[in-house]
Short mmCIF file of C-alpha atoms and ligand atoms in Angstrom, two decimals:
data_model
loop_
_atom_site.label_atom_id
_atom_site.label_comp_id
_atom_site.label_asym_id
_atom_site.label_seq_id
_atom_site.Cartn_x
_atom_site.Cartn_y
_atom_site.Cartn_z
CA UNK A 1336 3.61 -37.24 -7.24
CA UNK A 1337 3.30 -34.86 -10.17
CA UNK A 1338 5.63 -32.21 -10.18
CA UNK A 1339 3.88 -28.95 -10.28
CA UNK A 1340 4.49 -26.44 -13.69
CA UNK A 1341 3.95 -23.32 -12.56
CA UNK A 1342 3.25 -21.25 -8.94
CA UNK A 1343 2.18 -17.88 -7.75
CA UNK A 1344 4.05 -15.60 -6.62
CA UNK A 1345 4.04 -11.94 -5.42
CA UNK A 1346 6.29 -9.76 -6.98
CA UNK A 1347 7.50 -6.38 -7.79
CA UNK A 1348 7.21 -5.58 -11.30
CA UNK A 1349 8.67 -1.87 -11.05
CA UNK A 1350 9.82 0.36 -8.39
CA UNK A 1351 7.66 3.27 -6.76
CA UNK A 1352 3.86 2.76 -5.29
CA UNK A 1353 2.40 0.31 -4.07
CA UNK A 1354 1.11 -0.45 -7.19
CA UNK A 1355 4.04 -2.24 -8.43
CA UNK A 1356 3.01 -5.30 -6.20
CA UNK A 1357 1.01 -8.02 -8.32
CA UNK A 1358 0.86 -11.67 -8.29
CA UNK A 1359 1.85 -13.52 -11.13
CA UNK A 1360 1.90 -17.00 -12.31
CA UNK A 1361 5.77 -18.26 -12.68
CA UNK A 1362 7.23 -21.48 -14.04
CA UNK A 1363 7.78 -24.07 -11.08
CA UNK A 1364 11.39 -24.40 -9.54
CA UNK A 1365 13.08 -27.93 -10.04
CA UNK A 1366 15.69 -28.73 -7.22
CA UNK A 1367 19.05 -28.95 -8.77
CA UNK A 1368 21.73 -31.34 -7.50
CA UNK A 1369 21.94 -30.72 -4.11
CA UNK A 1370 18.72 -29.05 -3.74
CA UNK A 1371 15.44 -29.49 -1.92
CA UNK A 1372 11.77 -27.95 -3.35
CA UNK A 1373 10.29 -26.37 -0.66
CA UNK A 1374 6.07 -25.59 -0.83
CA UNK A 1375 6.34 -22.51 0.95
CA UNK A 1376 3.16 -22.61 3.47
CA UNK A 1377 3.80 -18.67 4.96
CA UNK A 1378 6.43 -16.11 4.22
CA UNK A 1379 6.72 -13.04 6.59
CA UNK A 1380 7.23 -9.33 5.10
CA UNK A 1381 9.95 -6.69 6.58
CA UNK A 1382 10.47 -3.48 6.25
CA UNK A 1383 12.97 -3.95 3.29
CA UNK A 1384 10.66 -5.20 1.22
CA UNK A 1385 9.01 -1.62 1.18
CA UNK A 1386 12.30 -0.07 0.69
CA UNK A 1387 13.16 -2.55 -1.99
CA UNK A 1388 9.82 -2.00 -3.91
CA UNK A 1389 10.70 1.59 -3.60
CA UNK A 1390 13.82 1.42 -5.00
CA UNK A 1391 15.86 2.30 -2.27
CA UNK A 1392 19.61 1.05 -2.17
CA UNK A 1393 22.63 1.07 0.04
CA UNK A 1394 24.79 -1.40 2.13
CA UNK A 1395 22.08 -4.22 2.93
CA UNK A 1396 19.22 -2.92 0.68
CA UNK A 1397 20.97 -3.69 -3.01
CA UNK A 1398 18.94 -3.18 -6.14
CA UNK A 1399 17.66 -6.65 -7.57
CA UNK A 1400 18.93 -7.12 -10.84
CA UNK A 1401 16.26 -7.60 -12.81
CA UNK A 1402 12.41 -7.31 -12.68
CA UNK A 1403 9.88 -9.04 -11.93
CA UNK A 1404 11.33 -9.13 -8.66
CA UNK A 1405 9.32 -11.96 -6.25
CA UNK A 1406 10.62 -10.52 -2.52
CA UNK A 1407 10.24 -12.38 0.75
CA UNK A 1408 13.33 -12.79 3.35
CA UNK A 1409 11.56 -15.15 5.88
CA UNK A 1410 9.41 -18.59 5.05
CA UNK A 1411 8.44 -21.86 5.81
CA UNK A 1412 7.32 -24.78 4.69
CA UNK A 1413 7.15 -28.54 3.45
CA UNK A 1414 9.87 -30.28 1.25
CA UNK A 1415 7.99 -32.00 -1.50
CA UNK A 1416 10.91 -32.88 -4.19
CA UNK A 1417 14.73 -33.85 -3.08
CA UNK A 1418 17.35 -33.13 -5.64
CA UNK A 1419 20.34 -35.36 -6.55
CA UNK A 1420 22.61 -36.33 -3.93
CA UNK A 1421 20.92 -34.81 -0.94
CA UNK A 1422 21.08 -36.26 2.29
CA UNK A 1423 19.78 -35.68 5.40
CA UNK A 1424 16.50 -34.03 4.59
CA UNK A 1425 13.58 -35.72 3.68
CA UNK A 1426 10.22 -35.48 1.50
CA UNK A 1427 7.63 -34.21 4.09
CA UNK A 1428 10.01 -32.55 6.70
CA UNK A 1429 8.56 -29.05 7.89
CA UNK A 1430 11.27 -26.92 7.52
CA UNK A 1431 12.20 -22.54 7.78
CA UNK A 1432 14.77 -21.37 4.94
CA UNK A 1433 17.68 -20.00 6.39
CA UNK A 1434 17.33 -16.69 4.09
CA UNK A 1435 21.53 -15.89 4.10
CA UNK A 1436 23.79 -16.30 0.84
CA UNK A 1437 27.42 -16.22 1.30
CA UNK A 1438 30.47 -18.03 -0.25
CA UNK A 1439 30.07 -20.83 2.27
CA UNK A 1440 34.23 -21.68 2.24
CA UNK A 1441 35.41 -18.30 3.96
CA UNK A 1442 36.45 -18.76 8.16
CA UNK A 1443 33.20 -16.68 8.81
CA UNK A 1444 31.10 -19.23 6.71
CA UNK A 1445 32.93 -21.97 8.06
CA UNK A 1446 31.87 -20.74 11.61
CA UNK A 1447 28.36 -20.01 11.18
CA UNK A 1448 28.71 -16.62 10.91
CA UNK A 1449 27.46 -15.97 7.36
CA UNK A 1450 26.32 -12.49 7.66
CA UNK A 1451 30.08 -11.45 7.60
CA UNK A 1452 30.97 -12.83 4.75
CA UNK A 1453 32.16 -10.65 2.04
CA UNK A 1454 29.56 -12.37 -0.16
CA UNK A 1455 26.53 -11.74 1.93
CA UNK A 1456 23.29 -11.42 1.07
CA UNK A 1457 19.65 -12.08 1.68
CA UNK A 1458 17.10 -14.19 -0.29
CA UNK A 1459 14.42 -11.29 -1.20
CA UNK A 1460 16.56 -8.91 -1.65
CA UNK A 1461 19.47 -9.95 -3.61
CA UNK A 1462 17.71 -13.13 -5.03
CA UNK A 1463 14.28 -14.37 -5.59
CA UNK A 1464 12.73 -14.71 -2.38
CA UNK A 1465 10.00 -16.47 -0.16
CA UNK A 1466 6.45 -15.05 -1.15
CA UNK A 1467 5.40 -17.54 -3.75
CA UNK A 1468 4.35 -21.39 -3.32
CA UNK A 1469 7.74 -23.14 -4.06
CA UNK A 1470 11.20 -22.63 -3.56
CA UNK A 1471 14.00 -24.57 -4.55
CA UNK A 1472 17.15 -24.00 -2.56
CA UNK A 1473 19.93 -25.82 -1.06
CA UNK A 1474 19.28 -28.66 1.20
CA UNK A 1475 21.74 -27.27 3.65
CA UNK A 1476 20.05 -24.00 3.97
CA UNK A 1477 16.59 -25.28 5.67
CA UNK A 1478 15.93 -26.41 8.92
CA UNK A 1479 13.75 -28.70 10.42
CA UNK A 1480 11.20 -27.24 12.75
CA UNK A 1481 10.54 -28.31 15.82
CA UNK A 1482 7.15 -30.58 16.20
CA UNK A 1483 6.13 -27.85 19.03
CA UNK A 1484 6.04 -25.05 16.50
CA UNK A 1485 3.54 -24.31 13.83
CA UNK A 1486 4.75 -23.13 10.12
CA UNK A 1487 3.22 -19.77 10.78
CA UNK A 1488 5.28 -19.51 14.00
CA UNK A 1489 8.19 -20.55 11.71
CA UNK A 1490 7.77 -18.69 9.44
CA UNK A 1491 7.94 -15.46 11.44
CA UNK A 1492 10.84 -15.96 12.83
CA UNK A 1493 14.21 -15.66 10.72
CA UNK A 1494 14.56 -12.15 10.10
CA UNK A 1495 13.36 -10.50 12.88
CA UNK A 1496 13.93 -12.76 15.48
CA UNK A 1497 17.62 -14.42 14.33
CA UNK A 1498 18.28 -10.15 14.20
CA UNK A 1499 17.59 -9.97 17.82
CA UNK A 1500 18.81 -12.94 18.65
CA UNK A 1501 22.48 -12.06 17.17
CA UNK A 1502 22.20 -8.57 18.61
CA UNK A 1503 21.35 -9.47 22.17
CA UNK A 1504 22.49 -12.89 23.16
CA UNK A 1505 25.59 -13.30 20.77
CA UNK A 1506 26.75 -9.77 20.58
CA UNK A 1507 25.20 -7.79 22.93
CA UNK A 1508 25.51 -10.01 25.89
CA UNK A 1509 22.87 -9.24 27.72
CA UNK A 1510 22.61 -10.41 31.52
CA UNK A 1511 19.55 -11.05 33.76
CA UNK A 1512 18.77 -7.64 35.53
CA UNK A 1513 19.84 -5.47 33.60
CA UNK A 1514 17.61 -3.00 31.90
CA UNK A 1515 16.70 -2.50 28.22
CA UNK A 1516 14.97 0.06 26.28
CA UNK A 1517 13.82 -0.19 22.26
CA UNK A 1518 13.34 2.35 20.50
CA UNK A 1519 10.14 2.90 18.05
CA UNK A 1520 9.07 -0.62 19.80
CA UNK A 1521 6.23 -2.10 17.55
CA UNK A 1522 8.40 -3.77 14.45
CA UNK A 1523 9.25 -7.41 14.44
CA UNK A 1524 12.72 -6.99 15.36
CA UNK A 1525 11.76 -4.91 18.07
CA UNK A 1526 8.66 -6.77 19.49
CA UNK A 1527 11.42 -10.14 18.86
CA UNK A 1528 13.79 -8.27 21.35
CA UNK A 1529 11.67 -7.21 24.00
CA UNK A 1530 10.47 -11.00 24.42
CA UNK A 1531 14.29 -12.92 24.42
CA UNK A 1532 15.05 -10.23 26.87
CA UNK A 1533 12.49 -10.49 29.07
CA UNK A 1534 12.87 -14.36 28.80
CA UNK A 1535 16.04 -13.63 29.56
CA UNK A 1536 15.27 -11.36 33.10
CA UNK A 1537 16.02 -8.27 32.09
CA UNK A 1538 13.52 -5.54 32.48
CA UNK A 1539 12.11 -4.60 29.09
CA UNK A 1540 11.17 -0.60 28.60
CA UNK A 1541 9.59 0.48 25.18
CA UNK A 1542 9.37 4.12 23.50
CA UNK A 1543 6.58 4.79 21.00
CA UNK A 1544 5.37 7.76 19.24
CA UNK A 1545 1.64 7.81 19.84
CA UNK A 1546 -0.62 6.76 23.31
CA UNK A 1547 -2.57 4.34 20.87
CA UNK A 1548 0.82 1.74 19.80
CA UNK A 1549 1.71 2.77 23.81
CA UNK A 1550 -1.66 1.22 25.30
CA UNK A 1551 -1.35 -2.07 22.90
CA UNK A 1552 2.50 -2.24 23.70
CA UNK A 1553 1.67 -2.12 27.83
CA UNK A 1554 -0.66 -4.95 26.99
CA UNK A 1555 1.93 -7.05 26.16
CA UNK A 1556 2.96 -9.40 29.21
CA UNK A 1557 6.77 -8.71 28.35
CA UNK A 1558 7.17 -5.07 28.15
CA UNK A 1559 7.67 -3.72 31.55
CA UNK A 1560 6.90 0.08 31.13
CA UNK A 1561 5.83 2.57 27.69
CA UNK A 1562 7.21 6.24 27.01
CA UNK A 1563 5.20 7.82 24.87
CA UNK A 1564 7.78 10.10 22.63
CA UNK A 1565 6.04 12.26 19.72
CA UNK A 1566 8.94 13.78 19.20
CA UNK A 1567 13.21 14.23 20.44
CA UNK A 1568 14.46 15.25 23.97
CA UNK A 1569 12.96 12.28 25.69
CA UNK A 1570 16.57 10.82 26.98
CA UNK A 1571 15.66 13.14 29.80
CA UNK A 1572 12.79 11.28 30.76
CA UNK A 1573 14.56 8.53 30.87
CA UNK A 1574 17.15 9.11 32.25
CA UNK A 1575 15.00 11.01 35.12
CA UNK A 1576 12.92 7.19 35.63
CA UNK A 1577 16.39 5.94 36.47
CA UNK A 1578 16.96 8.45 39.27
CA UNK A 1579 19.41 10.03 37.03
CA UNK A 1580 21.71 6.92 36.03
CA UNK A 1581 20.70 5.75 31.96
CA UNK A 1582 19.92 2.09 30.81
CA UNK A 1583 22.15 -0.50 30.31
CA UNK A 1584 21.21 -1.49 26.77
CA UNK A 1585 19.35 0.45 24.26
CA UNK A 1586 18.13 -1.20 20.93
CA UNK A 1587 17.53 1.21 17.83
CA UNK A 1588 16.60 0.33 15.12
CA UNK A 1589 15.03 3.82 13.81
CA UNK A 1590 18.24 5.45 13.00
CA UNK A 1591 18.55 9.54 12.56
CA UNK A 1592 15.48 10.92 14.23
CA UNK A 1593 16.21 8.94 17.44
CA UNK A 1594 20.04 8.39 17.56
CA UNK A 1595 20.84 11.18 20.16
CA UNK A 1596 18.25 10.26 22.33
CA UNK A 1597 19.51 6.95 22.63
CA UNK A 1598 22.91 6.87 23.27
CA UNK A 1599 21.80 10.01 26.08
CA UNK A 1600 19.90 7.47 27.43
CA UNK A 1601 22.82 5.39 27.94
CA UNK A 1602 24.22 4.48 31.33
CA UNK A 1603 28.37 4.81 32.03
CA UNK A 1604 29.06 1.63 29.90
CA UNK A 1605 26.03 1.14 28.23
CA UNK A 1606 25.73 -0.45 25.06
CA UNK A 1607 23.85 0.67 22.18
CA UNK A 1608 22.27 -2.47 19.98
CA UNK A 1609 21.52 -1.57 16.10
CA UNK A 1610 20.30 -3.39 13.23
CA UNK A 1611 19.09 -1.39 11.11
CA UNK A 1612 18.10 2.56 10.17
CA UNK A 1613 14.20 2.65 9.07
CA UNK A 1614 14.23 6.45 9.63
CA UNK A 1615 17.62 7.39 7.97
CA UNK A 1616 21.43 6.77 8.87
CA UNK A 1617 22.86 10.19 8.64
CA UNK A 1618 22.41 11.05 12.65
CA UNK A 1619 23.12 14.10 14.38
CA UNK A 1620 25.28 13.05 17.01
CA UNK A 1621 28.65 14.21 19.23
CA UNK A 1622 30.70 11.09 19.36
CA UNK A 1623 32.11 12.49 22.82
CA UNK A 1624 28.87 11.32 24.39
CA UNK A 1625 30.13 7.69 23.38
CA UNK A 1626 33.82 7.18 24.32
CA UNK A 1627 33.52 9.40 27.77
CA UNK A 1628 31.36 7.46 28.87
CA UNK A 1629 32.55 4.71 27.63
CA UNK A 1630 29.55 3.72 25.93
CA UNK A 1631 29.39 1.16 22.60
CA UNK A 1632 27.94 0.50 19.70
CA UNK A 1633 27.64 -2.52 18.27
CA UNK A 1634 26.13 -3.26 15.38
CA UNK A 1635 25.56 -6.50 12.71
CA UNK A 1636 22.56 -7.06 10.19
CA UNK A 1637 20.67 -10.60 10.99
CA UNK A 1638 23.43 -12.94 11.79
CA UNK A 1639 24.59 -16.66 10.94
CA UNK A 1640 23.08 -20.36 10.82
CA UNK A 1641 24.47 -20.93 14.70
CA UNK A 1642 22.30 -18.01 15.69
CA UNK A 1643 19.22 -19.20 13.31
CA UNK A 1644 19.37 -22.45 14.92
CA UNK A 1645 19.36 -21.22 18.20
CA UNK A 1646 16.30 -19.44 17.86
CA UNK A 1647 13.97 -22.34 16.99
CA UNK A 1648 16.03 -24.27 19.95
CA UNK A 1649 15.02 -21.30 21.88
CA UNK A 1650 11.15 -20.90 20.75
CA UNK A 1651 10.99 -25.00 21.17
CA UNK A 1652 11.96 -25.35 24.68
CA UNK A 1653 10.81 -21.54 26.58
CA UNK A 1654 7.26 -21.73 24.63
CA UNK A 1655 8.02 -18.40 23.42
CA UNK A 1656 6.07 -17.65 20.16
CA UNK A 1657 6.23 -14.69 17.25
CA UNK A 1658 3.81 -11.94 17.78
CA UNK A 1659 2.40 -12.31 14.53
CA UNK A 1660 0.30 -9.46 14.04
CA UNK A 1661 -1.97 -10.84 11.23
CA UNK A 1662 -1.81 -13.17 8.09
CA UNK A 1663 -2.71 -12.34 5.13
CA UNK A 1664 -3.75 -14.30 1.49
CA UNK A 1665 -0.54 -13.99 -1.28
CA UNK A 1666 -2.46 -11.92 -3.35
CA UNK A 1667 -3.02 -9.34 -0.49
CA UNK A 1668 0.40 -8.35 -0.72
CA UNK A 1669 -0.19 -4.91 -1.27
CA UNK A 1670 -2.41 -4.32 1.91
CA UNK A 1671 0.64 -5.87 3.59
CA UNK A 1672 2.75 -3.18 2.25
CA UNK A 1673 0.01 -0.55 3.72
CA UNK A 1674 0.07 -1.82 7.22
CA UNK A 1675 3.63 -1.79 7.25
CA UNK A 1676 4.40 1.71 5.56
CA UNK A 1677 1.64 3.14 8.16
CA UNK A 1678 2.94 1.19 10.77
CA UNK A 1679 -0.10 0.05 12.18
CA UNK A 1680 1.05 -3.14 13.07
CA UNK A 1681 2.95 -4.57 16.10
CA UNK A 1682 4.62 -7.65 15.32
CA UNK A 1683 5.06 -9.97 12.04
CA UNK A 1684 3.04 -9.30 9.06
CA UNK A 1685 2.41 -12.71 7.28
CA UNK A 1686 1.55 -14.09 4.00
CA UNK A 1687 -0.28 -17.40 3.42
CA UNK A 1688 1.41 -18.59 0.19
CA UNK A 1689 -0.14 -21.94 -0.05
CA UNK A 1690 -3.14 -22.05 -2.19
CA UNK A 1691 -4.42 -25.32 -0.83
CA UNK A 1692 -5.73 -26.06 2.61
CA UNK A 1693 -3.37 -28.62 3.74
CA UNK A 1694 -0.74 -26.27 4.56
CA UNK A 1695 -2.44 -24.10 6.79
CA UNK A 1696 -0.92 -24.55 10.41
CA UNK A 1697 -1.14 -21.16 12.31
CA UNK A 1698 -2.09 -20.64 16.07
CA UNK A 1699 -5.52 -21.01 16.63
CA UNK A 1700 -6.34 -17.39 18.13
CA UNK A 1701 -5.82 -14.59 15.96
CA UNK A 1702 -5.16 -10.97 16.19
CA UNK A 1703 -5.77 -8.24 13.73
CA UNK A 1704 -5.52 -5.23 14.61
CA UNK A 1705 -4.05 -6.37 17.89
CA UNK A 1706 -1.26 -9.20 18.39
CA UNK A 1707 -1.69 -12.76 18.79
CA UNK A 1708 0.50 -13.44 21.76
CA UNK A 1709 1.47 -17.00 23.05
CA UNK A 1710 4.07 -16.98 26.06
CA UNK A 1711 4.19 -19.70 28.68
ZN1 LIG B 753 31.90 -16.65 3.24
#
């Protein structure tokens, strides 16, 4: 096979609008020793790409170095080119990019527990990431799909769904029965949380800010009950549908607007779950309504290749799939951007990234406006 000179990619080429997002034409990747080249067949978008492309930094969201920036934490795809010395992976092997960098030789590397290294970072935002057509990366940094899931489903999955998957199975512990509220429900991480929780038997509540996200939310099989809340003070409704008592476990990933009304919504010993702070990190908050009653907080951005690989176990033997909310061309990257900063969607946004047809392996019923939805 001929190796291929140049790709497309989408990329940032200044920070602000919207209109910073092009597509450009790139010089092809070669896989160094130790490397794979990956054609990338979908990458999904998250919300830090928005806050990246406007400029935004902080712990997590770090400015990329230089510009053109091509951003992109989740993808997957085909390996077409093996580098020197690699073993173990093969030409042709569908595989998902773990997106994490980290020293790889600290104990929290060494236990599969990258994102606490005090290297971390994320393909996308601190490097080059996933929305273009080829990737070359380290051969121990993919994974091989499962033959059950499709590369769309893959490719959906390792931001918002590894998140969740840290935050409620590894650190958040959450048993069968217990009950679970998210906060500002319709995200990936959020939708990805409500479905390993139900999976898991607990019962899945949802709050959302307008009766039109509510009615598509109830729709979905594995969200138990919808609270529409415009605005604060709705920990009293909640905690008046629990005859008074709180939830167990309350997922936020919204931040400052919404921070008080979660942790009020807290049961005695409840634990508050967050990832993240789309609507500011500065809350509002008296920390005597955590320690008496002896509430937590526990917290972690994404999490490590043991959690990563548990996922796909996960999605490979319960049937579970992504709620991808639609897929878009590469060069529609900037309608991507729209749904996402208007927050239309529910679910994973997507980008096809292959421009050839072979590559195109997505669930067969599709979505837009509202969620394609596979559970079994
Ligand atoms: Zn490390």
């Amino acid at each position: 096979m001929v190796s291929p000179t140049s790709m497309k990619a989408a990329a940032i080429t200044g920070y602000g609008g919207r209109e910073n997002l092009v597509t450009l034409d790139l010089p092809a990747p070669t896989p160094g020793a130790g490397e794979v080249l990956v054609r990338v067949a979908y990458a999904a978008l998250n919300r830090a790409d928005v806050f990246i492309r406007q400029g935004l930094t902080g712990p997590g969201v770090r400015q990329p170095r230089a510009l053109p920036h091509v951003l992109g934490v989740d993808g997957a795809g085909v390996v077409v080119e093996l580098g020197e010395g690699v073993a173990g992976v093969n030409v042709g092997d569908r595989v998902a990019v773990f997106p994490a960098l980290s020293c790889g030789y600290c104990r929290h590397c060494r236990r599969g527990e990258q994102s606490r290294c005090s290297d971390y970072g994320l393909l996308g935002e601190d490097e080059w990431g996933l929305q273009r057509e080829l990737i070359a990366l380290p051969a121990a940094s993919v994974l091989k799909i499962p033959d059950n899931v499709s590369l769309a489903d893959a490719a959906a999955v390792p931001g918002a769904y590894t998140t969740a998957w840290t935050m409620l199975v590894t650190k958040g512990r959450l048993r069968a029965g217990e009950r679970m509220l998210v906060v500002g429900a319709s995200g990936g991480v959020s939708v990805a949380a409500m479905q390993i929780a139900a999976y898991s038997g607990a019962e899945v509540w949802a709050t959302t800010r307008t009766a039109e996200k509510a009615e598509r939310l109830t729709a979905l099989p594995f969200v138990h009950r919808v609270f529409v809340t415009p605005g604060p003070g709705w920990s009293e409704e909640i905690r008046h549908a629990t005859g008074g008592e709180g939830v167990d476990v309350v997922v936020d990933a919204v931040g400052a607007p919404t921070w008080r009304d979660s942790i009020e919504s807290l049961a005695q010993g409840g634990r508050m779950l967050i990832c993240g702070a789309t609507g500011g990190d500065r809350p509002d908050i008296s920390i005597r309504e955590i320690y008496q009653k002896n509430r937590q907080i526990i917290g972690g951005p994404f999490g490590g290749w043991n959690d990563f690989r548990e996922v796909y176990d996960f999605l490979a033997s319960s049937g579970v799939r992504p709620v991808i909310d639609r897929i878009l061309p590469l060069d529609q990257v900037g309608e991507a951007h729209r749904v996402l900063e208007e927050q239309e969607h529910i679910g994973k946004l997507l980008l096809r990234c292959a421009q050839t047809e072979d590559l195109i392996d997505e669930p067969t019923t599709t979505h837009a406006p509202h969620p394609h939805l596979e559970m079994t």
